[in-house]
Amino acid sequence: MEVFLAALWGALKLSAKLILIIVPLVTLFEVLRHLPVFRRAGNLVEPMMRGVGLTRDAAIPLFTGIFLGIAYGAGIIIRVAQQKGLPGRELFLMGLFLATCHSVIEDILIFVVIGGNGPAIFFVRLGLAVILTGLMSRIWKPA
Amino acid sequence: MSETGTSAPAGETIPDIPTRIRTGLSAGLATSFKIIKVSIPLYVAVTLLKGTPVLDLLGNVFAPVMGIFGLPGEAAFAFVAAFLLNLYAAIAVIVPLHLTPFQVTQCGLMMGIAHNLVVEGGVLSTTGARGGVLTLCRLVVACAAGLLLRGFWSLWETASSWAMSLPGLS
């Protein structure tokens, strides 16, 4: 029983953390997304996104996931998927990219702290993500 | 304001700031709850699993495969901790093993790709993507990345030991 309560307490702490990060993030996104800067940044990343089979609609959730991780990125992913109606193919490609390359700052730093080679980890992950997602987008053609 | 974007939402009327903040707050809470509904039971299940011998059992199963990635068998326990729990649990196992810098890098690469699979798999599903398939992808990609890094490392070691053996260089 005590073990169960401890587990539940941990789960509640995780939930609080998720709310504290996701709510401000989604609010910030709602406030900023109409700014012309956002649109221009979208134009800038569009060619890169196309290389891995994604459209600019997926840019914000993709970059959120790359830097913040899957759990926090999911808040934005769900929101954008609803708003823009991202198709299943694009959701999968974005998921594949993020599966390989996500939360790059926190995850790599904790291994650098115990003696790992940060750039090696980062470039292998990024390279694999681009290659795999690029390949997959060519195998799975848009309907 | 020059609009050069091709897919700019032309027909969309832009709401004022207070409306946007309200939309953001309610949408943020709604998505948070969507994720929490999935993550709470999974987190509890995995934490309860930690108290059972299942983790040790899995570690023993995976120990023989660790050599493929240039890691000692004990590292398997760190992988089980990373896959089921999170990277901090894995680090706690790794530190006492006194691994070489290459081995730490290898762990960081493979575990960075595949960790916290149960909870994050659930979260991925809530986005509408196929969580199960993506989780499988993470495991496969982690192994591929591990083999790749091991390959690079052996090449590098061979090349540098060959360079060292050249006369006048050591």
JSON list of C-alpha atoms in Angstrom, two decimals, chain A residues 3-143:
[
{"chain": "A", "resi": 3, "resn": "VAL", "atom": "CA", "xyz": [4.59, 1.51, -2.29]},
{"chain": "A", "resi": 4, "resn": "PHE", "atom": "CA", "xyz": [1.44, 2.20, -4.24]},
{"chain": "A", "resi": 5, "resn": "LEU", "atom": "CA", "xyz": [0.96, 5.58, -2.55]},
{"chain": "A", "resi": 6, "resn": "ALA", "atom": "CA", "xyz": [4.58, 6.50, -3.29]},
{"chain": "A", "resi": 7, "resn": "ALA", "atom": "CA", "xyz": [4.05, 5.56, -6.93]},
{"chain": "A", "resi": 8, "resn": "LEU", "atom": "CA", "xyz": [0.84, 7.58, -7.06]},
{"chain": "A", "resi": 9, "resn": "TRP", "atom": "CA", "xyz": [2.59, 10.56, -5.48]},
{"chain": "A", "resi": 10, "resn": "GLY", "atom": "CA", "xyz": [5.33, 10.33, -8.12]},
{"chain": "A", "resi": 11, "resn": "ALA", "atom": "CA", "xyz": [2.68, 10.18, -10.85]},
{"chain": "A", "resi": 12, "resn": "LEU", "atom": "CA", "xyz": [0.94, 13.26, -9.44]},
{"chain": "A", "resi": 13, "resn": "LYS", "atom": "CA", "xyz": [4.24, 15.16, -9.31]},
{"chain": "A", "resi": 14, "resn": "LEU", "atom": "CA", "xyz": [4.86, 14.24, -12.94]},
{"chain": "A", "resi": 15, "resn": "SER", "atom": "CA", "xyz": [1.34, 15.44, -13.81]},
{"chain": "A", "resi": 16, "resn": "ALA", "atom": "CA", "xyz": [1.89, 18.76, -12.04]},
{"chain": "A", "resi": 17, "resn": "LYS", "atom": "CA", "xyz": [5.15, 19.21, -13.96]},
{"chain": "A", "resi": 18, "resn": "LEU", "atom": "CA", "xyz": [3.38, 18.43, -17.24]},
{"chain": "A", "resi": 19, "resn": "ILE", "atom": "CA", "xyz": [0.62, 20.99, -16.54]},
{"chain": "A", "resi": 20, "resn": "LEU", "atom": "CA", "xyz": [3.12, 23.63, -15.45]},
{"chain": "A", "resi": 21, "resn": "ILE", "atom": "CA", "xyz": [5.07, 23.26, -18.68]},
{"chain": "A", "resi": 22, "resn": "ILE", "atom": "CA", "xyz": [2.33, 22.50, -21.21]},
{"chain": "A", "resi": 23, "resn": "VAL", "atom": "CA", "xyz": [-0.21, 25.21, -20.23]},
{"chain": "A", "resi": 24, "resn": "PRO", "atom": "CA", "xyz": [2.22, 28.18, -20.52]},
{"chain": "A", "resi": 25, "resn": "LEU", "atom": "CA", "xyz": [3.73, 26.66, -23.67]},
{"chain": "A", "resi": 26, "resn": "VAL", "atom": "CA", "xyz": [0.36, 26.28, -25.42]},
{"chain": "A", "resi": 27, "resn": "THR", "atom": "CA", "xyz": [-0.72, 29.75, -24.26]},
{"chain": "A", "resi": 28, "resn": "LEU", "atom": "CA", "xyz": [2.50, 31.29, -25.57]},
{"chain": "A", "resi": 29, "resn": "PHE", "atom": "CA", "xyz": [1.97, 29.45, -28.84]},
{"chain": "A", "resi": 30, "resn": "GLU", "atom": "CA", "xyz": [-1.61, 30.77, -29.15]},
{"chain": "A", "resi": 31, "resn": "VAL", "atom": "CA", "xyz": [-0.50, 34.34, -28.46]},
{"chain": "A", "resi": 32, "resn": "LEU", "atom": "CA", "xyz": [2.48, 34.31, -30.81]},
{"chain": "A", "resi": 33, "resn": "ARG", "atom": "CA", "xyz": [1.31, 32.17, -33.68]},
{"chain": "A", "resi": 34, "resn": "HIS", "atom": "CA", "xyz": [-0.32, 35.05, -35.59]},
{"chain": "A", "resi": 35, "resn": "LEU", "atom": "CA", "xyz": [2.86, 37.14, -35.63]},
{"chain": "A", "resi": 36, "resn": "PRO", "atom": "CA", "xyz": [4.40, 37.64, -39.06]},
{"chain": "A", "resi": 37, "resn": "VAL", "atom": "CA", "xyz": [7.78, 36.56, -37.64]},
{"chain": "A", "resi": 38, "resn": "PHE", "atom": "CA", "xyz": [6.34, 33.09, -37.15]},
{"chain": "A", "resi": 39, "resn": "ARG", "atom": "CA", "xyz": [5.25, 32.93, -40.75]},
{"chain": "A", "resi": 40, "resn": "ARG", "atom": "CA", "xyz": [8.64, 34.07, -41.97]},
{"chain": "A", "resi": 41, "resn": "ALA", "atom": "CA", "xyz": [10.39, 31.48, -39.80]},
{"chain": "A", "resi": 42, "resn": "GLY", "atom": "CA", "xyz": [8.00, 28.96, -41.35]},
{"chain": "A", "resi": 43, "resn": "ASN", "atom": "CA", "xyz": [9.15, 29.96, -44.83]},
{"chain": "A", "resi": 44, "resn": "LEU", "atom": "CA", "xyz": [12.76, 29.59, -43.71]},
{"chain": "A", "resi": 45, "resn": "VAL", "atom": "CA", "xyz": [12.39, 26.03, -42.42]},
{"chain": "A", "resi": 46, "resn": "GLU", "atom": "CA", "xyz": [10.02, 24.86, -45.14]},
{"chain": "A", "resi": 47, "resn": "PRO", "atom": "CA", "xyz": [12.73, 23.52, -47.53]},
{"chain": "A", "resi": 48, "resn": "MET", "atom": "CA", "xyz": [14.35, 21.55, -44.67]},
{"chain": "A", "resi": 49, "resn": "MET", "atom": "CA", "xyz": [10.99, 20.16, -43.60]},
{"chain": "A", "resi": 50, "resn": "ARG", "atom": "CA", "xyz": [10.19, 19.07, -47.13]},
{"chain": "A", "resi": 51, "resn": "GLY", "atom": "CA", "xyz": [13.39, 17.00, -47.17]},
{"chain": "A", "resi": 52, "resn": "VAL", "atom": "CA", "xyz": [11.97, 14.75, -44.44]},
{"chain": "A", "resi": 53, "resn": "GLY", "atom": "CA", "xyz": [8.45, 14.68, -45.91]},
{"chain": "A", "resi": 54, "resn": "LEU", "atom": "CA", "xyz": [6.90, 17.22, -43.54]},
{"chain": "A", "resi": 55, "resn": "THR", "atom": "CA", "xyz": [5.08, 20.49, -44.17]},
{"chain": "A", "resi": 56, "resn": "ARG", "atom": "CA", "xyz": [5.53, 23.77, -42.33]},
{"chain": "A", "resi": 57, "resn": "ASP", "atom": "CA", "xyz": [2.47, 22.92, -40.22]},
{"chain": "A", "resi": 58, "resn": "ALA", "atom": "CA", "xyz": [4.61, 20.36, -38.41]},
{"chain": "A", "resi": 59, "resn": "ALA", "atom": "CA", "xyz": [7.51, 22.77, -37.77]},
{"chain": "A", "resi": 60, "resn": "ILE", "atom": "CA", "xyz": [6.45, 24.06, -34.35]},
{"chain": "A", "resi": 61, "resn": "PRO", "atom": "CA", "xyz": [5.64, 20.66, -32.82]},
{"chain": "A", "resi": 62, "resn": "LEU", "atom": "CA", "xyz": [8.81, 19.20, -34.36]},
{"chain": "A", "resi": 63, "resn": "PHE", "atom": "CA", "xyz": [11.13, 21.83, -32.91]},
{"chain": "A", "resi": 64, "resn": "THR", "atom": "CA", "xyz": [9.35, 21.77, -29.55]},
{"chain": "A", "resi": 65, "resn": "GLY", "atom": "CA", "xyz": [9.94, 18.02, -29.40]},
{"chain": "A", "resi": 66, "resn": "ILE", "atom": "CA", "xyz": [13.56, 18.26, -30.49]},
{"chain": "A", "resi": 67, "resn": "PHE", "atom": "CA", "xyz": [14.40, 20.69, -27.72]},
{"chain": "A", "resi": 68, "resn": "LEU", "atom": "CA", "xyz": [11.92, 19.88, -24.94]},
{"chain": "A", "resi": 69, "resn": "GLY", "atom": "CA", "xyz": [11.16, 16.20, -25.40]},
{"chain": "A", "resi": 70, "resn": "ILE", "atom": "CA", "xyz": [8.19, 14.02, -26.24]},
{"chain": "A", "resi": 71, "resn": "ALA", "atom": "CA", "xyz": [6.05, 14.49, -23.14]},
{"chain": "A", "resi": 72, "resn": "TYR", "atom": "CA", "xyz": [6.13, 18.30, -23.22]},
{"chain": "A", "resi": 73, "resn": "GLY", "atom": "CA", "xyz": [6.22, 18.41, -27.01]},
{"chain": "A", "resi": 74, "resn": "ALA", "atom": "CA", "xyz": [3.06, 16.29, -27.10]},
{"chain": "A", "resi": 75, "resn": "GLY", "atom": "CA", "xyz": [1.09, 19.23, -25.69]},
{"chain": "A", "resi": 76, "resn": "ILE", "atom": "CA", "xyz": [1.91, 21.26, -28.78]},
{"chain": "A", "resi": 77, "resn": "ILE", "atom": "CA", "xyz": [1.68, 18.25, -31.11]},
{"chain": "A", "resi": 78, "resn": "ILE", "atom": "CA", "xyz": [-1.90, 17.45, -30.01]},
{"chain": "A", "resi": 79, "resn": "ARG", "atom": "CA", "xyz": [-2.91, 21.11, -30.29]},
{"chain": "A", "resi": 80, "resn": "VAL", "atom": "CA", "xyz": [-1.46, 21.61, -33.77]},
{"chain": "A", "resi": 81, "resn": "ALA", "atom": "CA", "xyz": [-2.71, 18.25, -35.00]},
{"chain": "A", "resi": 82, "resn": "GLN", "atom": "CA", "xyz": [-6.26, 19.32, -34.06]},
{"chain": "A", "resi": 83, "resn": "GLN", "atom": "CA", "xyz": [-5.95, 22.83, -35.49]},
{"chain": "A", "resi": 84, "resn": "LYS", "atom": "CA", "xyz": [-4.27, 22.04, -38.78]},
{"chain": "A", "resi": 85, "resn": "GLY", "atom": "CA", "xyz": [-5.65, 18.55, -39.16]},
{"chain": "A", "resi": 86, "resn": "LEU", "atom": "CA", "xyz": [-2.22, 16.98, -39.64]},
{"chain": "A", "resi": 87, "resn": "PRO", "atom": "CA", "xyz": [-2.65, 13.74, -41.62]},
{"chain": "A", "resi": 88, "resn": "GLY", "atom": "CA", "xyz": [-1.61, 10.39, -40.13]},
{"chain": "A", "resi": 89, "resn": "ARG", "atom": "CA", "xyz": [1.37, 10.15, -42.46]},
{"chain": "A", "resi": 90, "resn": "GLU", "atom": "CA", "xyz": [2.80, 13.43, -41.25]},
{"chain": "A", "resi": 91, "resn": "LEU", "atom": "CA", "xyz": [2.15, 12.53, -37.60]},
{"chain": "A", "resi": 92, "resn": "PHE", "atom": "CA", "xyz": [4.02, 9.27, -38.10]},
{"chain": "A", "resi": 93, "resn": "LEU", "atom": "CA", "xyz": [6.99, 10.90, -39.85]},
{"chain": "A", "resi": 94, "resn": "MET", "atom": "CA", "xyz": [7.22, 13.52, -37.13]},
{"chain": "A", "resi": 95, "resn": "GLY", "atom": "CA", "xyz": [6.98, 10.77, -34.51]},
{"chain": "A", "resi": 96, "resn": "LEU", "atom": "CA", "xyz": [9.78, 8.84, -36.21]},
{"chain": "A", "resi": 97, "resn": "PHE", "atom": "CA", "xyz": [12.00, 11.91, -36.32]},
{"chain": "A", "resi": 98, "resn": "LEU", "atom": "CA", "xyz": [11.31, 12.71, -32.67]},
{"chain": "A", "resi": 99, "resn": "ALA", "atom": "CA", "xyz": [11.74, 9.07, -31.59]},
{"chain": "A", "resi": 100, "resn": "THR", "atom": "CA", "xyz": [15.34, 9.27, -32.79]},
{"chain": "A", "resi": 101, "resn": "CYS", "atom": "CA", "xyz": [16.09, 12.87, -31.94]},
{"chain": "A", "resi": 102, "resn": "HIS", "atom": "CA", "xyz": [14.28, 14.51, -29.04]},
{"chain": "A", "resi": 103, "resn": "SER", "atom": "CA", "xyz": [15.02, 16.38, -25.84]},
{"chain": "A", "resi": 104, "resn": "VAL", "atom": "CA", "xyz": [18.55, 16.85, -27.15]},
{"chain": "A", "resi": 105, "resn": "ILE", "atom": "CA", "xyz": [19.66, 19.37, -24.54]},
{"chain": "A", "resi": 106, "resn": "GLU", "atom": "CA", "xyz": [18.70, 17.64, -21.29]},
{"chain": "A", "resi": 107, "resn": "ASP", "atom": "CA", "xyz": [19.35, 14.07, -22.42]},
{"chain": "A", "resi": 108, "resn": "ILE", "atom": "CA", "xyz": [22.80, 14.77, -23.81]},
{"chain": "A", "resi": 109, "resn": "LEU", "atom": "CA", "xyz": [23.92, 17.00, -20.95]},
{"chain": "A", "resi": 110, "resn": "ILE", "atom": "CA", "xyz": [23.31, 14.36, -18.30]},
{"chain": "A", "resi": 111, "resn": "PHE", "atom": "CA", "xyz": [25.59, 11.96, -20.18]},
{"chain": "A", "resi": 112, "resn": "VAL", "atom": "CA", "xyz": [28.22, 14.65, -20.77]},
{"chain": "A", "resi": 113, "resn": "VAL", "atom": "CA", "xyz": [28.25, 15.17, -17.01]},
{"chain": "A", "resi": 114, "resn": "ILE", "atom": "CA", "xyz": [29.31, 11.54, -16.45]},
{"chain": "A", "resi": 115, "resn": "GLY", "atom": "CA", "xyz": [31.97, 11.61, -19.19]},
{"chain": "A", "resi": 116, "resn": "GLY", "atom": "CA", "xyz": [30.21, 11.01, -22.51]},
{"chain": "A", "resi": 117, "resn": "ASN", "atom": "CA", "xyz": [30.99, 12.73, -25.81]},
{"chain": "A", "resi": 118, "resn": "GLY", "atom": "CA", "xyz": [28.12, 15.19, -26.43]},
{"chain": "A", "resi": 119, "resn": "PRO", "atom": "CA", "xyz": [28.75, 16.07, -30.10]},
{"chain": "A", "resi": 120, "resn": "ALA", "atom": "CA", "xyz": [29.09, 12.37, -31.01]},
{"chain": "A", "resi": 121, "resn": "ILE", "atom": "CA", "xyz": [25.70, 11.59, -29.43]},
{"chain": "A", "resi": 122, "resn": "PHE", "atom": "CA", "xyz": [24.06, 14.66, -30.99]},
{"chain": "A", "resi": 123, "resn": "PHE", "atom": "CA", "xyz": [25.29, 14.18, -34.54]},
{"chain": "A", "resi": 124, "resn": "VAL", "atom": "CA", "xyz": [24.60, 10.45, -34.71]},
{"chain": "A", "resi": 125, "resn": "ARG", "atom": "CA", "xyz": [21.05, 11.06, -33.47]},
{"chain": "A", "resi": 126, "resn": "LEU", "atom": "CA", "xyz": [20.37, 14.01, -35.78]},
{"chain": "A", "resi": 127, "resn": "GLY", "atom": "CA", "xyz": [21.93, 12.24, -38.77]},
{"chain": "A", "resi": 128, "resn": "LEU", "atom": "CA", "xyz": [19.93, 9.06, -38.18]},
{"chain": "A", "resi": 129, "resn": "ALA", "atom": "CA", "xyz": [16.70, 11.03, -37.68]},
{"chain": "A", "resi": 130, "resn": "VAL", "atom": "CA", "xyz": [17.13, 12.89, -40.98]},
{"chain": "A", "resi": 131, "resn": "ILE", "atom": "CA", "xyz": [18.12, 9.77, -42.92]},
{"chain": "A", "resi": 132, "resn": "LEU", "atom": "CA", "xyz": [15.38, 7.53, -41.49]},
{"chain": "A", "resi": 133, "resn": "THR", "atom": "CA", "xyz": [12.57, 10.08, -41.79]},
{"chain": "A", "resi": 134, "resn": "GLY", "atom": "CA", "xyz": [13.74, 11.09, -45.28]},
{"chain": "A", "resi": 135, "resn": "LEU", "atom": "CA", "xyz": [13.79, 7.45, -46.37]},
{"chain": "A", "resi": 136, "resn": "MET", "atom": "CA", "xyz": [10.42, 6.68, -44.81]},
{"chain": "A", "resi": 137, "resn": "SER", "atom": "CA", "xyz": [8.81, 9.71, -46.48]},
{"chain": "A", "resi": 138, "resn": "ARG", "atom": "CA", "xyz": [9.93, 8.37, -49.85]},
{"chain": "A", "resi": 139, "resn": "ILE", "atom": "CA", "xyz": [8.66, 4.86, -49.13]},
{"chain": "A", "resi": 140, "resn": "TRP", "atom": "CA", "xyz": [5.33, 6.04, -47.73]},
{"chain": "A", "resi": 141, "resn": "LYS", "atom": "CA", "xyz": [4.10, 8.39, -50.47]},
{"chain": "A", "resi": 142, "resn": "PRO", "atom": "CA", "xyz": [1.43, 10.96, -49.61]},
{"chain": "A", "resi": 143, "resn": "ALA", "atom": "CA", "xyz": [-2.01, 9.79, -50.62]}
]
